[in-house]
Amino acid sequence: MIVAGIDVGGKNIHTVIMKNGDILAKAEAPSGIKKGEAAEQLYNETLKQAKLKREDVARVVATGSAAQRVAFADGVIPDATADARGVIRLVPSARTIIDVGGEEGRAIKISPEGKVMDFAINEKCAAGTGTFVDTMARALEMPVEEMAKLSLQSTRSIPMNAQCAVFGESEVVGLIHQKTSKQDISRAVHDAIAGRIASVARIVGLEDDIVMIGGVAKNVGFVESLKRDIGADVVVPNDPDFIGAFGAAAAAAAGVVEEKVEAKVVEKETIEEGK
Amino acid sequence: MAKYKTKGLDCWGKAKELRMKYYKDYAEAHDRGALRWEGGAWTFDAIPQALEGEVHVLTEEPYGASCGANPEVQVRYQEAAEGKWGCARDLCAYLRSYWGSIVLDEFIFGGKWPKADFIFQNHICCSHAKWLQVAAELEGGKVPYFCFDVGVGAYDKIGERQINYVVGQLHDGIEFLEKATGRKLDDEKLIRNVYNTYRSACYWAKTCELNKAIPAPLDEKTMFSLYVLGTLEKSNEAMADFYEKELYPEVKDRVANQIAAVANEQCRMLGDSQPPWGFLRVFRYLEKYGVVSVASLYTFSLIGWWKVNENGNLVPYPTLEEQGITIKDRDHALRLLTEGELKGKLMWAPFYGATYKNDIVTKMAKQWKCDAAIIHLNRGCEGTAQHQMEMKIALANMGMPILTFEGNMADEREFDETRTHRLIDLFVSETLGLKKVAD
Amino acid sequence: MEATEILKQFNDVWELRHEYAKDWKRRTGEKVVLYFCTYAPEEILYAANILPIRVLGGHEAPSLATPHVFDMWCPFCRDCLSQGLKGKYNDYLDGIMIAQSCLHLRQAFGAWEIHVPTPWKYYLCMPNAVRSPRAKPFLAGELAEFKKALEEWTGKTITDQDLDRGIDIMNTNRRLMKQVYEFRKEDNPPITGTEAMTMVWASQLMDKREHNELLKQLLEELPNRKLDRDPGVRLMIIGSENDDRPFMEMVESIGGTFVIDDHCTGSRYFWDEVIPNKDRLQAIADRYCDRVPCPNKDWGTEDCSRTRFPHILQLARDYQVQGAILTQQKFCDPHELDIPSLRRYLEDDGIPCYFLEFEVTVPVGQFRIRVEAFIEQILAEELFV
């Protein structure tokens, strides 16, 4: 059976087409504002890559913060569920998942069967996301990948604000003016984000094996900072940003999906009603 | 086919009527030559309400909650407090709405802001004493202001010394009231008010106790509209009668006849803190999965009085009638009032440590047979949000699945409904493994 | 010893506080108790031969604290908890105590009680109605209970002589620090705001008997100390806990000098002495009720007045302050509740104010721009007076 998974995040969309557990094609693109349209376009491209037509795919499952916008999906699953289903297939010993994307960082505790037991998400005033990394890289006038590699060269720890991205950026500018080396600033940025994510992860408790996924998992500087903060090793699977889509495809294969609910405005209730 | 019978509360209309009359009386007090005063929901209203003549009170938190239930108005009021007065946005959400009302000279129930003749308050969290201190300033700085301290220790530490300290302040408070108003305190009225306070507090607790039944006769969303009367004026005869003679018997009857709050109850939830008032539909969303919130330290103990019995269980505090006590005089009335408040109101306990809160909520979870907990990490109220993460750890150690979500009880700018739904969907469908049972 | 050397010793204690405490323990063989909040009755701890040290943060992101106290609470309090969870005190701490005040610190204490292994813990119900005549006898009763608990723990009775000793140690320290502060009234103070603040931080972290000896030496040096700097604009710093050295140094490098302060790592900590009384515990209770209050205890029983505001204004006048920087730790309710009123109060008296929100680390670069502009504004206004 051929199935597809689509992960529509705030920043990026990932698609995976799978047959009997093997990936036939995958693709990614920015989500943009019109996420539904972008998802459809990317899906069509992925089909082309796999040399398939829509009717060849038995089931499409969407996940991610904008999953409901995928008009052609047969169902949706929550993103943490997709993460869990994806990770457990690749790393059966996984018990803690740390997923850091563009707009959200989350930690998930899973059972040996891959069921979500507990989860925590970065809340307000939390700078532990990919967007924060991008902002800091811009302040340092270098690509994110370069900043990541540079951070590995630093041996100095500089505490930095990671509660508020605006404050954080101000501090980076301040460090630049103090002529702090770019290596040290890069490491400070990664340490700050890692600290935020580690604090979210500690809410669910850190149990081996700890698996890191999401776009920020490709950031070698962040992964190193995270390992240092939590004092433990982390497993980063290949293509960590595709794990959500992979998990959604796995859910499609297993036939475990929620019916898609049409987005609607719920009637406003007042405190007097009580009904 | 629904699992249980369900129907609305017969006394619902009466509750609404009492609430609206309360606000109307406050607004119109001066027209009738009556006194009006501002205080907190936790203030010992029995005392100022014992002044001779007609007296009405505006309690600050329910007013703030009423603003919170109306997000458009709430934002306008809070922006006035933040923009015109200049306060920080992370202060208590109720407080900002209250201050904003005064700054704009608006009363959410209609008309201009009704200025108080005096302020009679007690100090609980960082904000309470200061809330009305600033309100007095905003109202021109001339409003007589009295505040008393109840921070004497948790319910198991209350002895003569602690009671003497509070009662001493209350005697001073009476002197203040008589000087500020030119009226005498009527001891007979005070005594009646104290009996009424006990009735309101104890019968609310008895009503909450009935929620141990399966199915639960009440859901938390409904309970919010019922406990509120005790936050307005516990000492009021009509309020006390409502709790003792209307609500409690009706809920008892529901238990006897297996009438459920939620027809498809399949998962019993423990809650915590105020809900996001502008988004109570979250509870209705949960009910689609048969999830019903049946217990919460906040809902049970904001006005309800409890004690831990010799078996270590939470049980309702006994009324004065049940204790066989006849109030002799003013001092006796004040002592009994203080004792009931300090020993019975378990909401004070978390102020003294996480171990207290953990102990109470774990007992509650067991006794009310809760399957899971949803904790609203309430950025709008530090008093009720204390030790919520410790509570999560304690409940998790019991093996209970827990969802936490950040929000704000009365600031809609701080509540992300879409995100909260996502979290609920994940928790309910994945962690709890529940399917929808209703539309 | 020269003033600079003495001030360096204060800074060393602040930076190496754990090493100091461990060394003190080794030397004396006595216990160390960490207190949360400056309402803690240190007199009684000294009477019991215990070293009281104040909990302060490490200016590091408090990531260990999040599972215990979520992020909307005061970052200083969360940082304090994080230090405990990191085990920074494990090697030497014998006990913790809190004299209740703000909820933020109480939460940190509550989580510490459960998760940081500490042999002895105590919660003191410091009254909130400090202006009520009922508060002083109540607090004396609380102190009696506290004293009894200490006696049970240490196995030693605390006598009146012990209490006199404790009161003397604390009063001497307060008096000497106040004398140092007098020098800051000078046109070109021989001690900067950063140095003065470091002196107070050290007081909270070391044996005050040792601190007193250093203070006496400092007082001998200060009359002859001339700082090679232009004092610039005379500033007051007001607010919640502050031990942000980089911020203080930055302001004092761009044309300002902090000549006075009102916060609990500054004058509010030591301004008032115990007035001796035959009933020692009552005397101590009176002091803590009468001291310059934390905002959350600054309310009354007749009207909406505060006692802290006139005190701040008097300090501003006595120290010829040209502007005030109002700081608060992010989410700090007690100060947030007072700041709009305080601002109006000072500005009505011709003292311009500037507000800054602090975190465990601050964006010094951005703050520099803002404080520079504030200083320029003050100078420009004075030009046209």
mmCIF file of C-alpha atoms in Angstrom, chain B residues 84-88 90-92 95 99 123-127 129-134 136-137 141-153 161-162 165 168-169 171-172 176 179 351-355 358 377-383 385-390 393 406, chain C residues 66-73 100-104 106-108 110-111 113-115 123 125-135 137-142 145 295-306 328 330-334 336-341 344 357:
data_model
loop_
_atom_site.group_PDB
_atom_site.id
_atom_site.type_symbol
_atom_site.label_atom_id
_atom_site.label_comp_id
_atom_site.label_asym_id
_atom_site.label_seq_id
_atom_site.Cartn_x
_atom_site.Cartn_y
_atom_site.Cartn_z
ATOM 1 C CA LYS B 84 -3.056 55.418 30.943
ATOM 2 C CA TRP B 85 -2.105 54.358 34.438
ATOM 3 C CA GLY B 86 1.111 52.707 33.314
ATOM 4 C CA CYS B 87 1.062 49.344 35.023
ATOM 5 C CA ALA B 88 2.804 46.191 33.838
ATOM 6 C CA ASP B 90 1.800 40.713 33.652
ATOM 7 C CA LEU B 91 0.022 41.912 36.794
ATOM 8 C CA CYS B 92 -3.092 40.088 37.930
ATOM 9 C CA LEU B 95 -6.711 43.842 38.879
ATOM 10 C CA TRP B 99 -8.119 49.617 37.570
ATOM 11 C CA HIS B 123 -4.025 40.615 52.288
ATOM 12 C CA ILE B 124 -3.451 37.283 50.615
ATOM 13 C CA CYS B 125 -1.120 37.342 47.624
ATOM 14 C CA CYS B 126 1.341 40.062 46.611
ATOM 15 C CA SER B 127 -1.476 41.972 44.950
ATOM 16 C CA ALA B 129 -3.666 44.821 49.623
ATOM 17 C CA LYS B 130 -2.065 46.874 46.881
ATOM 18 C CA TRP B 131 -4.935 46.393 44.444
ATOM 19 C CA LEU B 132 -7.363 48.465 46.422
ATOM 20 C CA GLN B 133 -4.621 50.760 47.672
ATOM 21 C CA VAL B 134 -4.124 51.839 44.078
ATOM 22 C CA ALA B 136 -8.279 54.234 46.283
ATOM 23 C CA GLU B 137 -5.587 56.380 44.701
ATOM 24 C CA GLY B 141 -7.006 59.204 47.262
ATOM 25 C CA LYS B 142 -9.566 60.093 49.888
ATOM 26 C CA VAL B 143 -11.381 56.797 50.277
ATOM 27 C CA PRO B 144 -10.788 55.418 53.785
ATOM 28 C CA TYR B 145 -8.830 52.206 53.436
ATOM 29 C CA PHE B 146 -8.363 49.367 55.878
ATOM 30 C CA CYS B 147 -6.558 46.120 55.233
ATOM 31 C CA PHE B 148 -5.883 43.234 57.570
ATOM 32 C CA ASP B 149 -3.424 40.406 57.451
ATOM 33 C CA VAL B 150 -4.324 36.732 57.498
ATOM 34 C CA GLY B 151 -0.893 35.320 56.685
ATOM 35 C CA VAL B 152 -0.525 33.359 59.891
ATOM 36 C CA GLY B 153 0.136 29.870 58.669
ATOM 37 C CA ARG B 161 -1.944 33.177 68.966
ATOM 38 C CA GLN B 162 -2.778 33.222 65.288
ATOM 39 C CA TYR B 165 -3.614 38.409 65.873
ATOM 40 C CA GLY B 168 -7.243 41.954 67.138
ATOM 41 C CA GLN B 169 -7.026 43.437 63.663
ATOM 42 C CA HIS B 171 -11.568 44.791 66.270
ATOM 43 C CA ASP B 172 -9.377 47.581 64.906
ATOM 44 C CA PHE B 176 -12.115 52.007 61.484
ATOM 45 C CA LYS B 179 -15.116 56.174 62.258
ATOM 46 C CA PHE B 351 0.644 30.013 50.227
ATOM 47 C CA TYR B 352 2.728 28.187 52.811
ATOM 48 C CA GLY B 353 4.318 25.583 50.610
ATOM 49 C CA ALA B 354 4.017 23.130 47.781
ATOM 50 C CA THR B 355 3.725 20.182 50.163
ATOM 51 C CA ASN B 358 0.331 18.505 46.832
ATOM 52 C CA LEU B 377 -1.026 27.396 34.156
ATOM 53 C CA ASN B 378 -2.687 30.667 34.881
ATOM 54 C CA ARG B 379 -0.520 33.653 34.086
ATOM 55 C CA GLY B 380 -3.309 35.907 35.337
ATOM 56 C CA CYS B 381 -3.270 34.907 38.990
ATOM 57 C CA GLU B 382 -0.200 34.128 41.003
ATOM 58 C CA GLY B 383 -2.155 33.159 44.057
ATOM 59 C CA ALA B 385 -0.990 29.392 40.091
ATOM 60 C CA GLN B 386 1.427 28.781 42.931
ATOM 61 C CA HIS B 387 3.113 25.404 42.940
ATOM 62 C CA GLN B 388 1.228 24.174 39.893
ATOM 63 C CA MET B 389 4.320 22.492 38.483
ATOM 64 C CA GLU B 390 4.954 20.794 41.820
ATOM 65 C CA ILE B 393 4.949 16.231 39.676
ATOM 66 C CA GLU B 406 -0.522 28.191 29.715
ATOM 67 C CA THR C 66 11.169 25.297 34.891
ATOM 68 C CA PRO C 67 9.765 21.879 35.868
ATOM 69 C CA HIS C 68 9.149 23.333 39.342
ATOM 70 C CA VAL C 69 8.206 26.963 38.793
ATOM 71 C CA PHE C 70 6.971 27.864 35.349
ATOM 72 C CA ASP C 71 8.335 30.727 33.382
ATOM 73 C CA MET C 72 6.002 33.546 34.327
ATOM 74 C CA TRP C 73 7.508 33.841 37.784
ATOM 75 C CA GLN C 100 7.304 35.188 54.153
ATOM 76 C CA SER C 101 6.894 38.044 51.739
ATOM 77 C CA CYS C 102 6.388 37.778 47.997
ATOM 78 C CA LEU C 103 4.832 34.728 46.380
ATOM 79 C CA HIS C 104 7.658 34.376 43.903
ATOM 80 C CA ARG C 106 7.867 31.501 48.451
ATOM 81 C CA GLN C 107 7.507 29.325 45.396
ATOM 82 C CA ALA C 108 11.264 29.000 45.079
ATOM 83 C CA GLY C 110 8.552 25.584 48.399
ATOM 84 C CA ALA C 111 10.234 23.782 45.510
ATOM 85 C CA GLU C 113 12.063 22.228 50.349
ATOM 86 C CA ILE C 114 11.023 19.249 48.283
ATOM 87 C CA HIS C 115 13.860 18.824 45.824
ATOM 88 C CA TYR C 123 8.898 28.961 57.434
ATOM 89 C CA CYS C 125 5.080 33.904 59.175
ATOM 90 C CA MET C 126 6.441 37.433 58.962
ATOM 91 C CA PRO C 127 3.349 39.642 59.276
ATOM 92 C CA ASN C 128 2.190 41.589 56.271
ATOM 93 C CA ALA C 129 0.249 44.221 58.220
ATOM 94 C CA VAL C 130 3.430 45.772 59.541
ATOM 95 C CA ARG C 131 1.707 49.070 60.324
ATOM 96 C CA SER C 132 -0.946 47.442 62.461
ATOM 97 C CA PRO C 133 -0.202 47.622 66.189
ATOM 98 C CA ARG C 134 -1.117 43.934 66.338
ATOM 99 C CA ALA C 135 1.789 42.929 64.112
ATOM 100 C CA PRO C 137 3.368 41.265 69.374
ATOM 101 C CA PHE C 138 2.422 38.634 66.800
ATOM 102 C CA LEU C 139 5.887 38.726 65.273
ATOM 103 C CA ALA C 140 7.480 38.514 68.716
ATOM 104 C CA GLY C 141 5.496 35.324 69.205
ATOM 105 C CA GLU C 142 6.651 34.014 65.836
ATOM 106 C CA GLU C 145 8.761 29.874 68.071
ATOM 107 C CA PRO C 295 6.179 47.072 48.671
ATOM 108 C CA ASN C 296 4.085 44.031 49.409
ATOM 109 C CA LYS C 297 3.994 45.028 53.068
ATOM 110 C CA ASP C 298 3.639 48.739 52.405
ATOM 111 C CA TRP C 299 -0.021 49.346 53.084
ATOM 112 C CA GLY C 300 -1.966 50.643 55.997
ATOM 113 C CA THR C 301 -5.047 50.633 58.121
ATOM 114 C CA GLU C 302 -6.508 54.079 57.543
ATOM 115 C CA ASP C 303 -5.796 55.272 54.053
ATOM 116 C CA CYS C 304 -3.971 54.349 50.900
ATOM 117 C CA SER C 305 -0.660 55.921 51.916
ATOM 118 C CA ARG C 306 2.676 54.188 51.736
ATOM 119 C CA GLN C 328 12.223 45.555 38.647
ATOM 120 C CA LYS C 330 10.539 40.794 35.198
ATOM 121 C CA PHE C 331 7.169 39.684 36.612
ATOM 122 C CA CYS C 332 7.924 41.148 40.062
ATOM 123 C CA ASP C 333 4.457 41.969 41.387
ATOM 124 C CA PRO C 334 5.330 43.930 44.518
ATOM 125 C CA GLU C 336 5.057 46.497 39.546
ATOM 126 C CA LEU C 337 2.189 47.431 41.820
ATOM 127 C CA ASP C 338 4.055 50.420 43.202
ATOM 128 C CA ILE C 339 5.964 51.718 40.200
ATOM 129 C CA PRO C 340 3.251 53.762 38.459
ATOM 130 C CA SER C 341 2.452 55.527 41.743
ATOM 131 C CA ARG C 344 4.235 60.012 39.695
ATOM 132 C CA GLU C 357 12.978 45.641 33.453
#
